[in-house]
Tab-separated table of C-alpha atoms and ligand atoms in Angstrom:
chain	number	residue	atom	x	y	z
A	1	MET	CA	-116.141	83.650	-21.700
A	2	ARG	CA	-118.794	82.697	-19.970
A	3	SER	CA	-117.456	81.829	-16.361
A	4	LEU	CA	-116.502	78.847	-15.477
A	5	ARG	CA	-116.608	77.110	-11.895
A	6	PRO	CA	-112.863	77.236	-10.976
A	7	ILE	CA	-110.318	74.174	-10.669
A	8	HIS	CA	-108.867	72.930	-7.543
A	9	VAL	CA	-104.615	72.527	-7.304
A	10	ILE	CA	-103.767	71.394	-4.514
A	11	GLY	CA	-99.969	71.941	-4.334
A	12	GLY	CA	-97.660	74.176	-6.103
A	13	GLY	CA	-94.320	72.229	-6.927
A	14	LEU	CA	-93.637	70.490	-10.434
A	15	ALA	CA	-96.597	68.294	-11.404
A	16	GLY	CA	-99.234	71.262	-9.738
A	17	SER	CA	-97.439	74.020	-11.473
A	18	GLU	CA	-97.496	73.138	-14.518
A	19	ALA	CA	-101.027	71.706	-14.122
A	20	ALA	CA	-102.406	75.060	-12.882
A	21	TRP	CA	-100.794	76.949	-15.636
A	22	GLN	CA	-102.124	74.397	-18.781
A	23	ILE	CA	-105.901	75.058	-17.277
A	24	ALA	CA	-104.842	78.666	-17.617
A	25	ARG	CA	-103.884	78.703	-20.643
A	26	ARG	CA	-107.381	77.668	-22.106
A	27	GLY	CA	-109.293	79.599	-20.552
A	28	VAL	CA	-110.566	78.238	-17.114
A	29	SER	CA	-109.774	79.356	-13.800
A	30	VAL	CA	-107.192	77.768	-11.235
A	31	VAL	CA	-107.359	77.893	-6.913
A	32	LEU	CA	-103.901	77.058	-6.907
A	33	HIS	CA	-103.044	75.539	-3.032
A	34	GLU	CA	-99.954	76.086	-1.671
A	35	MET	CA	-98.862	74.927	1.684
A	36	ARG	CA	-95.385	76.451	1.593
A	37	PRO	CA	-94.594	78.669	3.141
A	38	VAL	CA	-96.990	78.239	6.382
A	39	ARG	CA	-95.925	74.992	7.108
A	40	SER	CA	-93.157	73.193	4.593
A	41	THR	CA	-91.981	69.916	4.238
A	42	ALA	CA	-88.852	67.998	5.713
A	43	VAL	CA	-86.821	69.060	2.175
A	44	HIS	CA	-88.240	71.880	0.557
A	45	LYS	CA	-87.012	74.932	2.136
A	46	THR	CA	-88.207	78.392	0.088
A	47	GLY	CA	-92.102	79.090	-0.843
A	48	HIS	CA	-91.528	78.756	-4.416
A	49	PHE	CA	-93.129	77.062	-6.713
A	50	ALA	CA	-92.212	74.691	-8.540
A	51	GLU	CA	-88.928	74.471	-5.637
A	52	LEU	CA	-86.273	71.386	-7.204
A	53	VAL	CA	-85.609	69.862	-3.702
A	54	CYS	CA	-82.470	68.076	-4.652
A	55	SER	CA	-80.593	67.712	-8.381
A	56	ASN	CA	-80.437	70.838	-10.373
A	57	SER	CA	-80.804	68.305	-13.276
A	58	PHE	CA	-83.869	67.793	-15.807
A	59	ARG	CA	-81.182	64.587	-17.362
A	60	SER	CA	-80.317	64.341	-20.696
A	61	ASP	CA	-81.284	67.059	-23.522
A	62	ASP	CA	-80.705	64.310	-26.329
A	63	ALA	CA	-84.155	63.948	-28.403
A	64	ASP	CA	-82.974	61.448	-30.207
A	65	GLY	CA	-80.942	59.123	-28.631
A	66	SER	CA	-82.763	59.239	-24.670
A	67	ALA	CA	-86.041	59.074	-23.665
A	68	ILE	CA	-85.831	61.766	-21.057
A	69	GLY	CA	-84.544	64.622	-24.405
A	70	LEU	CA	-87.604	62.703	-25.466
A	71	LEU	CA	-89.969	63.639	-23.368
A	72	HIS	CA	-88.278	67.279	-23.080
A	73	ALA	CA	-89.369	67.709	-26.662
A	74	GLU	CA	-92.513	66.904	-25.772
A	75	MET	CA	-93.411	68.862	-23.537
A	76	ARG	CA	-91.687	71.944	-24.792
A	77	ARG	CA	-94.051	71.189	-28.338
A	78	LEU	CA	-96.798	71.004	-25.884
A	79	ASP	CA	-95.531	74.360	-23.869
A	80	SER	CA	-95.100	73.669	-21.073
A	81	LEU	CA	-93.912	75.704	-18.767
A	82	VAL	CA	-91.893	74.239	-16.902
A	83	LEU	CA	-89.648	73.217	-20.116
A	84	HIS	CA	-89.880	76.920	-21.186
A	85	THR	CA	-88.586	78.291	-17.820
A	86	ALA	CA	-85.911	75.859	-17.730
A	87	ASP	CA	-85.315	76.569	-21.464
A	88	VAL	CA	-84.421	80.129	-20.148
A	89	HIS	CA	-82.956	79.595	-16.759
A	90	LYS	CA	-80.521	76.760	-17.877
A	91	LEU	CA	-76.962	76.842	-17.153
A	92	PRO	CA	-73.910	74.803	-18.723
A	93	ALA	CA	-74.391	71.092	-18.618
A	94	GLY	CA	-72.866	69.066	-21.617
A	95	GLY	CA	-75.655	67.330	-22.926
A	96	ALA	CA	-78.270	67.772	-19.667
A	97	LEU	CA	-80.425	70.440	-19.237
A	98	ALA	CA	-80.031	71.664	-15.552
A	99	VAL	CA	-80.858	74.669	-14.728
A	100	ASP	CA	-80.562	77.743	-11.726
A	101	ARG	CA	-82.401	76.306	-9.081
A	102	ASP	CA	-83.296	79.760	-7.653
A	103	GLY	CA	-83.728	81.656	-11.117
A	104	PHE	CA	-85.964	78.496	-11.691
A	105	ALA	CA	-88.236	78.449	-9.333
A	106	GLY	CA	-88.520	81.849	-9.101
A	107	ALA	CA	-89.766	82.249	-12.802
A	108	ILE	CA	-92.424	79.931	-12.210
A	109	THR	CA	-93.325	81.555	-8.891
A	110	ALA	CA	-93.994	84.685	-10.931
A	111	ALA	CA	-95.717	83.538	-13.646
A	112	LEU	CA	-97.944	81.701	-11.917
A	113	GLU	CA	-98.700	84.991	-9.693
A	114	SER	CA	-98.497	87.361	-12.770
A	115	GLU	CA	-101.539	85.338	-14.502
A	116	PRO	CA	-105.250	86.542	-13.715
A	117	LEU	CA	-107.020	83.218	-14.206
A	118	ILE	CA	-104.933	81.842	-11.589
A	119	ASP	CA	-105.636	82.282	-7.441
A	120	ILE	CA	-103.269	81.866	-5.181
A	121	ARG	CA	-103.457	80.401	-1.865
A	122	ARG	CA	-101.111	79.538	0.922
A	123	GLU	CA	-102.597	76.924	2.670
A	124	GLU	CA	-102.166	73.574	3.519
A	125	ILE	CA	-105.613	71.100	2.489
A	126	LEU	CA	-106.610	68.756	4.814
A	127	GLU	CA	-109.068	66.722	3.034
A	128	PRO	CA	-110.538	68.632	-0.851
A	129	PRO	CA	-114.155	69.838	0.711
A	130	ALA	CA	-117.167	67.986	-1.078
A	131	GLU	CA	-118.540	71.349	-2.407
A	132	TRP	CA	-115.189	71.168	-5.100
A	133	ASP	CA	-115.954	69.327	-8.234
A	134	SER	CA	-112.810	69.362	-10.662
A	135	VAL	CA	-109.455	68.587	-7.800
A	136	ILE	CA	-106.408	67.694	-8.932
A	137	ILE	CA	-103.828	67.276	-5.654
A	138	ALA	CA	-100.590	66.989	-6.296
A	139	THR	CA	-98.532	66.584	-3.305
A	140	GLY	CA	-95.612	65.026	-4.201
A	141	PRO	CA	-93.675	62.064	-2.173
A	142	LEU	CA	-94.043	64.150	0.785
A	143	THR	CA	-97.700	64.866	0.756
A	144	SER	CA	-98.114	66.019	4.162
A	145	PRO	CA	-99.452	63.847	6.648
A	146	ALA	CA	-102.873	64.824	7.691
A	147	LEU	CA	-104.176	65.115	3.613
A	148	ALA	CA	-102.306	61.394	3.319
A	149	GLU	CA	-104.234	60.604	6.299
A	150	THR	CA	-107.660	61.785	3.780
A	151	LEU	CA	-106.678	59.676	1.046
A	152	SER	CA	-105.371	57.058	2.789
A	153	ARG	CA	-108.809	56.570	4.056
A	154	GLN	CA	-110.577	57.431	0.818
A	155	THR	CA	-108.317	54.748	-1.395
A	156	GLY	CA	-107.925	51.555	1.205
A	157	GLU	CA	-104.519	51.584	3.638
A	158	ALA	CA	-102.629	48.803	0.786
A	159	ALA	CA	-103.134	51.045	-1.499
A	160	LEU	CA	-101.493	53.942	-0.909
A	161	ALA	CA	-97.708	53.714	0.182
A	162	PHE	CA	-95.203	55.414	2.230
A	163	PHE	CA	-91.897	53.863	0.960
A	164	ASP	CA	-91.080	52.863	-2.533
A	165	ALA	CA	-89.189	49.304	-2.233
A	166	ILE	CA	-87.755	48.857	-6.012
A	167	ALA	CA	-85.879	46.179	-7.417
A	168	PRO	CA	-83.877	46.848	-10.671
A	169	ILE	CA	-85.506	46.879	-13.924
A	170	VAL	CA	-83.820	44.977	-16.678
A	171	HIS	CA	-84.582	46.052	-20.389
A	172	ARG	CA	-85.824	42.440	-22.163
A	173	ASP	CA	-83.361	42.783	-25.253
A	174	SER	CA	-80.788	43.107	-23.066
A	175	ILE	CA	-80.238	39.789	-21.413
A	176	ASP	CA	-78.339	36.759	-22.711
A	177	PHE	CA	-80.838	33.884	-23.571
A	178	ASP	CA	-78.145	30.996	-24.266
A	179	VAL	CA	-77.449	31.663	-21.284
A	180	VAL	CA	-80.952	32.058	-18.948
A	181	TRP	CA	-84.512	30.620	-19.833
A	182	PHE	CA	-87.968	30.801	-19.193
A	183	GLN	CA	-89.666	28.530	-16.814
A	184	SER	CA	-91.924	29.510	-13.460
A	185	ARG	CA	-90.628	27.478	-10.700
A	186	TYR	CA	-92.001	24.008	-10.970
A	187	ASP	CA	-93.953	24.966	-13.666
A	188	LYS	CA	-97.031	26.391	-12.142
A	189	ALA	CA	-99.056	29.057	-14.622
A	190	GLY	CA	-101.018	30.090	-11.044
A	191	PRO	CA	-103.612	32.398	-12.605
A	192	GLY	CA	-103.067	34.883	-15.767
A	193	GLY	CA	-99.069	32.802	-15.188
A	194	SER	CA	-98.144	30.239	-18.834
A	195	GLY	CA	-95.618	27.926	-16.755
A	196	ALA	CA	-93.166	29.809	-18.249
A	197	ASP	CA	-93.419	33.141	-16.963
A	198	TYR	CA	-89.958	34.084	-15.504
A	199	ILE	CA	-86.741	34.505	-16.537
A	200	ASN	CA	-83.722	32.259	-14.564
A	201	CYS	CA	-80.740	33.602	-14.459
A	202	PRO	CA	-78.499	30.424	-12.937
A	203	LEU	CA	-75.348	30.603	-10.048
A	204	THR	CA	-73.123	28.500	-9.662
A	205	ARG	CA	-70.963	28.042	-6.779
A	206	THR	CA	-68.390	30.065	-6.916
A	207	GLN	CA	-70.316	32.455	-8.529
A	208	TYR	CA	-72.557	32.971	-5.950
A	209	ASP	CA	-70.176	33.267	-3.091
A	210	ALA	CA	-68.466	35.960	-5.589
A	211	PHE	CA	-71.883	37.496	-5.723
A	212	ILE	CA	-72.506	37.281	-1.663
A	213	ASP	CA	-68.871	38.897	-1.395
A	214	ALA	CA	-69.373	41.811	-3.639
A	215	LEU	CA	-73.416	43.035	-2.219
A	216	LEU	CA	-71.528	42.621	1.396
A	217	ALA	CA	-68.400	44.726	0.061
A	218	GLY	CA	-70.884	47.531	-2.212
A	219	GLU	CA	-71.624	50.515	-0.917
A	220	LYS	CA	-74.582	51.366	0.528
A	221	THR	CA	-76.530	54.679	0.018
A	222	ALA	CA	-77.477	56.363	3.970
A	223	PHE	CA	-80.594	57.233	4.385
A	224	HIS	CA	-81.672	61.217	4.398
A	225	ASP	CA	-82.277	62.327	8.120
A	226	PHE	CA	-85.920	62.872	7.280
A	227	GLU	CA	-85.832	58.575	6.279
A	228	ALA	CA	-84.239	57.881	9.477
A	229	ALA	CA	-86.592	55.736	10.591
A	230	THR	CA	-87.991	53.908	7.359
A	231	PRO	CA	-88.945	50.500	7.668
A	232	TYR	CA	-87.622	47.193	6.387
A	233	PHE	CA	-91.069	45.476	5.489
A	234	ASP	CA	-91.235	41.470	5.548
A	235	GLY	CA	-91.303	40.262	2.810
A	236	CYS	CA	-88.863	43.819	0.748
A	237	LEU	CA	-86.231	44.046	2.844
A	238	PRO	CA	-83.773	45.168	0.866
A	239	ILE	CA	-81.180	42.259	-0.299
A	240	GLU	CA	-77.886	43.099	1.274
A	241	ILE	CA	-78.838	42.922	4.732
A	242	MET	CA	-80.402	39.408	4.082
A	243	ALA	CA	-76.974	38.849	2.609
A	244	GLU	CA	-75.899	40.516	6.419
A	245	ARG	CA	-77.870	38.298	7.540
A	246	GLY	CA	-75.885	34.148	6.872
A	247	ARG	CA	-74.370	33.956	3.181
A	248	GLU	CA	-76.523	31.523	2.485
A	249	THR	CA	-80.298	33.782	3.536
A	250	LEU	CA	-80.611	34.967	-0.458
A	251	ARG	CA	-80.467	31.113	-1.403
A	252	HIS	CA	-83.178	30.203	0.634
A	253	GLY	CA	-85.015	33.070	-0.427
A	254	PRO	CA	-85.396	35.960	-3.122
A	255	MET	CA	-82.365	33.386	-5.554
A	256	LYS	CA	-83.537	30.151	-4.532
A	257	PRO	CA	-82.550	27.232	-7.234
A	258	PHE	CA	-85.409	24.565	-6.244
A	259	GLY	CA	-88.238	24.000	-9.531
A	260	LEU	CA	-86.169	25.365	-12.312
A	261	THR	CA	-84.273	23.117	-14.730
A	262	ASP	CA	-81.593	24.581	-17.213
A	263	PRO	CA	-82.248	23.721	-20.408
A	264	HIS	CA	-79.177	24.880	-21.424
A	265	ARG	CA	-77.272	22.440	-19.109
A	266	PRO	CA	-80.228	19.676	-17.918
A	267	GLY	CA	-77.557	17.192	-16.028
A	268	GLN	CA	-76.428	20.808	-14.018
A	269	LYS	CA	-78.416	21.898	-10.799
A	270	PRO	CA	-78.032	25.674	-10.204
A	271	TYR	CA	-76.668	26.589	-6.891
A	272	ALA	CA	-79.044	30.195	-7.701
A	273	VAL	CA	-81.063	31.015	-9.370
A	274	VAL	CA	-81.554	34.892	-10.618
A	275	GLN	CA	-85.606	35.204	-11.678
A	276	LEU	CA	-86.483	38.468	-13.339
A	277	ARG	CA	-90.691	38.676	-14.078
A	278	GLN	CA	-92.445	40.900	-16.817
A	279	ASP	CA	-92.817	44.292	-15.707
A	280	ASN	CA	-94.902	45.504	-17.875
A	281	LYS	CA	-97.629	44.719	-20.573
A	282	LEU	CA	-95.605	45.036	-23.668
A	283	GLY	CA	-93.114	42.399	-21.954
A	284	THR	CA	-89.953	44.670	-22.956
A	285	LEU	CA	-89.103	45.046	-19.293
A	286	PHE	CA	-88.214	42.717	-16.457
A	287	ASN	CA	-87.904	43.538	-12.810
A	288	MET	CA	-85.796	41.460	-10.408
A	289	VAL	CA	-87.774	39.580	-8.135
A	290	GLY	CA	-86.861	40.359	-4.643
A	291	PHE	CA	-84.011	42.570	-5.369
A	292	GLN	CA	-85.255	45.919	-3.319
A	293	THR	CA	-81.747	47.583	-2.493
A	294	LYS	CA	-79.746	50.346	-1.013
A	295	LEU	CA	-76.440	49.522	-3.242
A	296	LYS	CA	-74.897	52.459	-4.363
A	297	HIS	CA	-76.679	52.731	-8.397
A	298	GLY	CA	-72.921	52.283	-9.893
A	299	GLU	CA	-72.596	49.707	-7.459
A	300	GLN	CA	-75.523	47.754	-8.890
A	301	ALA	CA	-75.264	48.737	-12.407
A	302	ARG	CA	-71.130	46.524	-11.898
A	303	ILE	CA	-72.318	43.952	-9.289
A	304	PHE	CA	-76.157	42.729	-10.863
A	305	ARG	CA	-74.040	42.143	-14.146
A	306	THR	CA	-71.719	39.634	-12.578
A	307	ILE	CA	-74.905	37.706	-12.831
A	308	PRO	CA	-74.539	34.860	-15.340
A	309	GLY	CA	-77.659	36.308	-18.762
A	310	LEU	CA	-77.502	40.236	-17.040
A	311	GLY	CA	-73.414	40.710	-18.601
A	312	ASN	CA	-74.805	43.401	-21.090
A	313	ALA	CA	-77.686	44.256	-18.974
A	314	GLU	CA	-79.394	47.790	-19.283
A	315	PHE	CA	-81.552	48.776	-16.431
A	316	ALA	CA	-84.395	50.635	-17.289
A	317	ARG	CA	-84.325	51.346	-13.237
A	318	LEU	CA	-82.251	50.671	-10.231
A	319	GLY	CA	-83.519	50.071	-7.496
A	320	GLY	CA	-83.731	51.769	-4.053
A	321	LEU	CA	-85.905	52.608	-0.671
A	322	HIS	CA	-87.359	55.510	-0.369
A	323	ARG	CA	-89.604	57.780	1.879
A	324	ASN	CA	-92.483	58.525	-0.674
A	325	THR	CA	-96.390	58.967	-0.838
A	326	PHE	CA	-98.086	57.148	-4.231
A	327	LEU	CA	-101.030	55.370	-4.992
A	328	ASN	CA	-101.733	51.798	-6.293
A	329	SER	CA	-102.451	53.834	-9.829
A	330	PRO	CA	-103.050	51.326	-12.199
A	331	LYS	CA	-105.565	50.212	-9.787
A	332	LEU	CA	-107.289	53.477	-8.377
A	333	LEU	CA	-107.217	55.783	-11.435
A	334	ASP	CA	-108.589	56.105	-14.410
A	335	ALA	CA	-107.233	56.203	-17.952
A	336	THR	CA	-107.499	60.109	-17.415
A	337	LEU	CA	-105.746	60.109	-13.907
A	338	ARG	CA	-109.029	60.528	-11.986
A	339	LEU	CA	-110.293	58.775	-8.861
A	340	ASN	CA	-112.564	55.846	-9.593
A	341	THR	CA	-114.433	55.514	-6.754
A	342	ALA	CA	-114.358	59.931	-7.408
A	343	PRO	CA	-113.731	61.253	-10.198
A	344	ARG	CA	-113.916	64.856	-9.216
A	345	LEU	CA	-110.288	64.227	-7.448
A	346	ARG	CA	-107.559	64.120	-10.386
A	347	PHE	CA	-104.183	63.122	-9.182
A	348	ALA	CA	-100.536	64.744	-11.132
A	349	GLY	CA	-97.107	64.122	-10.220
A	350	GLN	CA	-95.017	62.205	-8.052
A	351	ILE	CA	-98.172	60.737	-6.435
A	352	THR	CA	-99.673	59.168	-9.298
A	353	GLY	CA	-96.510	56.915	-9.626
A	354	CYS	CA	-94.175	58.540	-11.463
A	355	GLU	CA	-90.440	59.188	-10.595
A	356	GLY	CA	-88.263	62.403	-11.197
A	357	TYR	CA	-89.069	66.139	-11.773
A	358	VAL	CA	-89.816	66.024	-15.500
A	359	GLU	CA	-92.207	62.882	-15.383
A	360	SER	CA	-93.465	64.528	-12.761
A	361	ALA	CA	-94.230	67.932	-14.398
A	362	ALA	CA	-95.637	66.291	-17.253
A	363	ILE	CA	-97.699	63.928	-15.171
A	364	GLY	CA	-99.187	67.604	-14.166
A	365	LEU	CA	-99.408	68.678	-17.853
A	366	LEU	CA	-101.807	66.003	-18.893
A	367	ALA	CA	-104.057	66.543	-15.627
A	368	GLY	CA	-104.380	69.894	-16.572
A	369	ARG	CA	-104.791	69.904	-19.871
A	370	PHE	CA	-107.754	66.720	-19.288
A	371	ALA	CA	-109.017	68.944	-16.461
A	372	ALA	CA	-109.562	71.498	-18.374
A	373	ALA	CA	-111.013	70.016	-21.277
A	374	GLU	CA	-113.619	68.318	-18.882
A	375	ARG	CA	-114.708	72.015	-17.814
A	376	LEU	CA	-114.496	72.976	-21.011
A	377	GLY	CA	-118.001	70.336	-22.124
A	378	ASP	CA	-114.633	68.434	-24.354
A	379	THR	CA	-113.824	64.817	-24.409
A	380	PRO	CA	-109.841	64.847	-22.311
A	381	ALA	CA	-107.628	63.360	-25.574
A	382	LEU	CA	-105.348	60.573	-24.621
A	383	PRO	CA	-101.895	61.009	-26.233
A	384	PRO	CA	-100.711	58.043	-28.264
A	385	PRO	CA	-99.432	55.378	-26.660
A	386	THR	CA	-96.559	55.980	-28.555
A	387	THR	CA	-95.323	59.068	-27.467
A	388	ALA	CA	-93.723	59.644	-24.031
A	389	HIS	CA	-96.160	60.828	-22.688
A	390	GLY	CA	-98.783	58.262	-24.380
A	391	ALA	CA	-96.069	55.529	-23.043
A	392	LEU	CA	-95.543	57.393	-18.944
A	393	ILE	CA	-99.549	57.793	-18.536
A	394	GLY	CA	-99.459	53.695	-19.898
A	395	HIS	CA	-97.223	52.686	-16.844
A	396	ILE	CA	-99.490	54.671	-14.477
A	397	THR	CA	-103.259	53.391	-15.112
A	398	GLY	CA	-102.355	50.423	-17.181
A	399	GLY	CA	-99.277	49.457	-18.766
A	400	HIS	CA	-98.275	47.842	-15.377
A	401	ILE	CA	-98.745	44.130	-14.654
A	402	GLU	CA	-99.275	43.120	-11.074
A	403	THR	CA	-96.933	40.359	-9.459
A	404	ILE	CA	-98.487	36.653	-9.909
A	405	ASP	CA	-97.717	35.640	-6.998
A	406	LYS	CA	-98.209	36.736	-3.249
A	407	GLY	CA	-95.003	39.399	-2.243
A	408	PRO	CA	-94.868	43.155	-2.057
A	409	ARG	CA	-97.113	45.095	-3.480
A	410	SER	CA	-95.246	45.259	-7.072
A	411	PHE	CA	-96.425	48.813	-8.778
A	412	GLN	CA	-93.446	50.891	-7.408
A	413	PRO	CA	-92.531	54.480	-9.587
A	414	MET	CA	-91.009	54.421	-12.261
A	415	ASN	CA	-88.651	57.123	-15.043
A	416	ILE	CA	-89.863	57.398	-18.827
A	417	ASN	CA	-87.486	55.298	-20.618
A	418	PHE	CA	-88.482	53.643	-23.882
A	419	GLY	CA	-89.389	49.850	-22.486
A	420	LEU	CA	-92.039	51.705	-21.878
A	421	LEU	CA	-92.457	52.458	-25.773
A	422	PRO	CA	-94.758	49.510	-28.106
A	423	PRO	CA	-91.566	47.996	-29.998
A	424	LEU	CA	-90.703	49.313	-33.437
A	425	ALA	CA	-92.166	46.502	-35.943
A	426	CYS	CA	-88.983	43.816	-36.916
A	427	GLY	CA	-86.189	44.649	-38.900
A	428	THR	CA	-84.613	47.946	-36.683
A	429	ARG	CA	-81.069	47.823	-36.178
A	430	ARG	CA	-80.376	47.935	-33.067
A	431	ASP	CA	-78.422	50.828	-32.879
A	432	ALA	CA	-81.019	52.832	-34.911
A	433	ARG	CA	-83.816	52.298	-32.460
A	434	LYS	CA	-84.084	54.774	-30.088
A	435	GLN	CA	-84.106	57.509	-33.126
A	436	ALA	CA	-86.840	55.713	-34.714
A	437	LEU	CA	-89.163	55.571	-31.339
A	438	CYS	CA	-87.668	59.686	-31.186
A	439	ALA	CA	-89.153	60.259	-34.208
A	440	ARG	CA	-92.732	58.170	-34.397
A	441	ALA	CA	-93.435	59.679	-30.857
A	442	LEU	CA	-92.800	63.199	-31.847
A	443	ALA	CA	-94.633	62.813	-35.369
A	444	ASP	CA	-97.300	61.241	-33.693
A	445	LEU	CA	-97.009	64.037	-30.505
A	446	ASP	CA	-97.655	66.257	-33.740
A	447	SER	CA	-100.510	64.971	-35.641
A	448	TRP	CA	-102.449	64.582	-32.123
A	449	ILE	CA	-101.995	68.687	-31.900
A	450	GLY	CA	-103.197	68.807	-34.649
A	451	ALA	CA	-106.249	66.217	-34.334
A	452	ALA	CA	-107.348	66.101	-30.634
A	453	MET	CA	-106.260	69.759	-28.845
A	454	PRO	CA	-108.883	72.231	-30.064
A	455	HIS	CA	-108.424	74.387	-26.599
A	456	ALA	CA	-104.485	74.232	-27.572
A	457	ALA	CA	-102.343	77.258	-26.562
A	458	GLU	CA	-102.273	80.493	-29.331
B	1	LIG	C1	-85.831	63.898	-1.003
B	1	LIG	C2	-85.809	63.890	-1.962
B	1	LIG	C3	-84.785	64.170	-3.454
B	1	LIG	C4	-85.260	63.950	-4.912
B	1	LIG	N1	-84.934	64.570	-5.454
B	1	LIG	C5	-84.918	64.306	-7.041
B	1	LIG	C6	-83.611	65.109	-8.041
B	1	LIG	O1	-82.886	65.428	-7.293
B	1	LIG	N2	-84.069	64.487	-9.130
B	1	LIG	C7	-85.466	64.502	-9.659
B	1	LIG	O2	-85.790	64.405	-10.980
B	1	LIG	N3	-86.641	63.816	-8.664
B	1	LIG	C8	-86.215	63.772	-7.523
B	1	LIG	N4	-86.803	63.889	-6.358
B	1	LIG	C9	-88.739	63.074	-6.888
B	1	LIG	C10	-89.557	63.704	-7.775
B	1	LIG	O3	-89.457	64.211	-8.908
B	1	LIG	C11	-89.536	64.982	-7.013
B	1	LIG	O4	-90.088	65.457	-5.880
B	1	LIG	C12	-90.230	66.082	-7.359
B	1	LIG	O5	-90.822	67.318	-7.202
B	1	LIG	C13	-92.049	66.166	-7.562
B	1	LIG	O6	-92.800	66.485	-8.433
B	1	LIG	P1	-94.075	66.505	-7.487
B	1	LIG	O7	-95.020	67.172	-7.913
B	1	LIG	O8	-94.932	65.267	-7.658
B	1	LIG	O9	-93.686	67.061	-5.597
B	1	LIG	P2	-93.546	68.577	-5.436
B	1	LIG	O10	-92.917	69.112	-6.515
B	1	LIG	O11	-93.129	67.806	-4.048
B	1	LIG	O12	-94.219	69.026	-4.847
B	1	LIG	C14	-95.964	69.174	-4.003
B	1	LIG	C15	-96.496	69.892	-3.467
B	1	LIG	O13	-97.081	70.070	-3.156
B	1	LIG	C16	-97.494	70.605	-1.387
B	1	LIG	N5	-98.158	70.303	-0.542
B	1	LIG	C17	-97.863	68.988	0.469
B	1	LIG	N6	-98.754	68.176	1.478
B	1	LIG	C18	-99.138	69.328	0.991
B	1	LIG	C19	-101.026	70.033	1.282
B	1	LIG	N7	-101.582	69.182	2.136
B	1	LIG	N8	-101.714	71.116	0.965
B	1	LIG	C20	-100.832	72.221	-0.136
B	1	LIG	N9	-99.975	71.425	-0.394
B	1	LIG	C21	-99.408	70.650	0.165
B	1	LIG	C22	-95.950	70.414	-0.926
B	1	LIG	O14	-94.784	71.735	0.027
B	1	LIG	C23	-95.340	70.445	-2.179
B	1	LIG	O15	-95.242	72.278	-2.814
B	1	LIG	C24	-86.393	63.548	-5.096
B	1	LIG	C25	-87.980	63.946	-3.975
B	1	LIG	C26	-87.016	63.682	-2.851
B	1	LIG	C27	-88.426	63.026	-2.118
């Protein structure tokens, strides 16, 4: 084998561990830089690679009916170190894949340490030196402040966020269009709009009053200790904080009813309106405009389903406000996760704007394979958009659409969900859709593995 320069991976969490493994499996050497245990983060407790900082669950393992289960199945077919190790260290957890966290992280650490092509260095990287020609940055939601400062400088202040302010996202096909309607306020088209870009949910005064009472009484999530200084920004206050400031505040903010006419009841002016805006290019997901919240997830689902038209809403994501470090990836990264302005730098894991242990590892897997392919003189092959891997990377690098009006930056971290996959041709029964999406994804993944992976692990 010819001698190739190593690829540098910064961060040995879920994404960096998987990326390093994938690169080494392709015969390319890796230097893996991990700052723990020399320097830790506010939440990690050990020096292990791929430490799980909170829950020990990789969520549902149902590859026929859940998007995360599908992602598991795809990762198994792609020889994922993280999934293989999770399978070995799994604990009884019903339909979920839960792991013994110490056994899991210990085994990942042992696998990386015993791989001859991986050179492990326990050090904090403040700035990737110019002579490293291929780098994967996988430093996660708690990227060390010095490196975050470097990335801020390199990408522009507004392109790196330190908190996510997440509004819930609803699957369009779960919204009741006998109640809601499409219209932009005052029918304004704006740049790139049609004049009918928003889904509007009308509330009467009684419904609005009940909604405000529910928000005020709803159970909220506490900040972690390290998030205690989380600032509330102008333009993205949690809705329950707005409601606390006065019962009418929301009606003059995100729930204002002006410039909208309900075609189902043209003579009756709504007292308040909740608007949803298209969130992905496929048009399958809509976000609740201005509805970032710290309400507990169960409370969100219960309270938001009282909004007319959302009685049966299925949420692709619920709201939240967290400490996080992530890039405005659709703007900054190319299709293979490289920084447009400095292609020697590639990103992986939660810092790219995916959410979750498994999603972070999946993006690490792709970043590792892309970097190795490049090093071997091949063109990195993108997974089909119909697969969970393709859908996830699509969300990060291009599938999200920017907000069409002023407000906080709209790209926010996202778990894998079926709304990110291109819909099936019409005619598939609703109850059979998930299964059909999974079957299509696995068939397309198999063709991709066969056709496009000349250096697949033997
Ligand atoms: C408090 C908290 C709780 C979470 N709970 C869950 C949960 O229960 N379930 C879930 O699915 N997801 C959870 N997440 C979200 C996310 O999926 C995990 O954080 C996941 O670990 C992200 O994977 P990653 O590889 O991108 O980052 P990480 O796993 O955090 O790995 C990043 C690594 O980079 C290292 N590093 C950072 N800066 C440097 C530097 N400058 N030089 C060298 N090394 C560096 C860190 O030490 C770390 O090992 C949580 C996130 C947080 C912050």
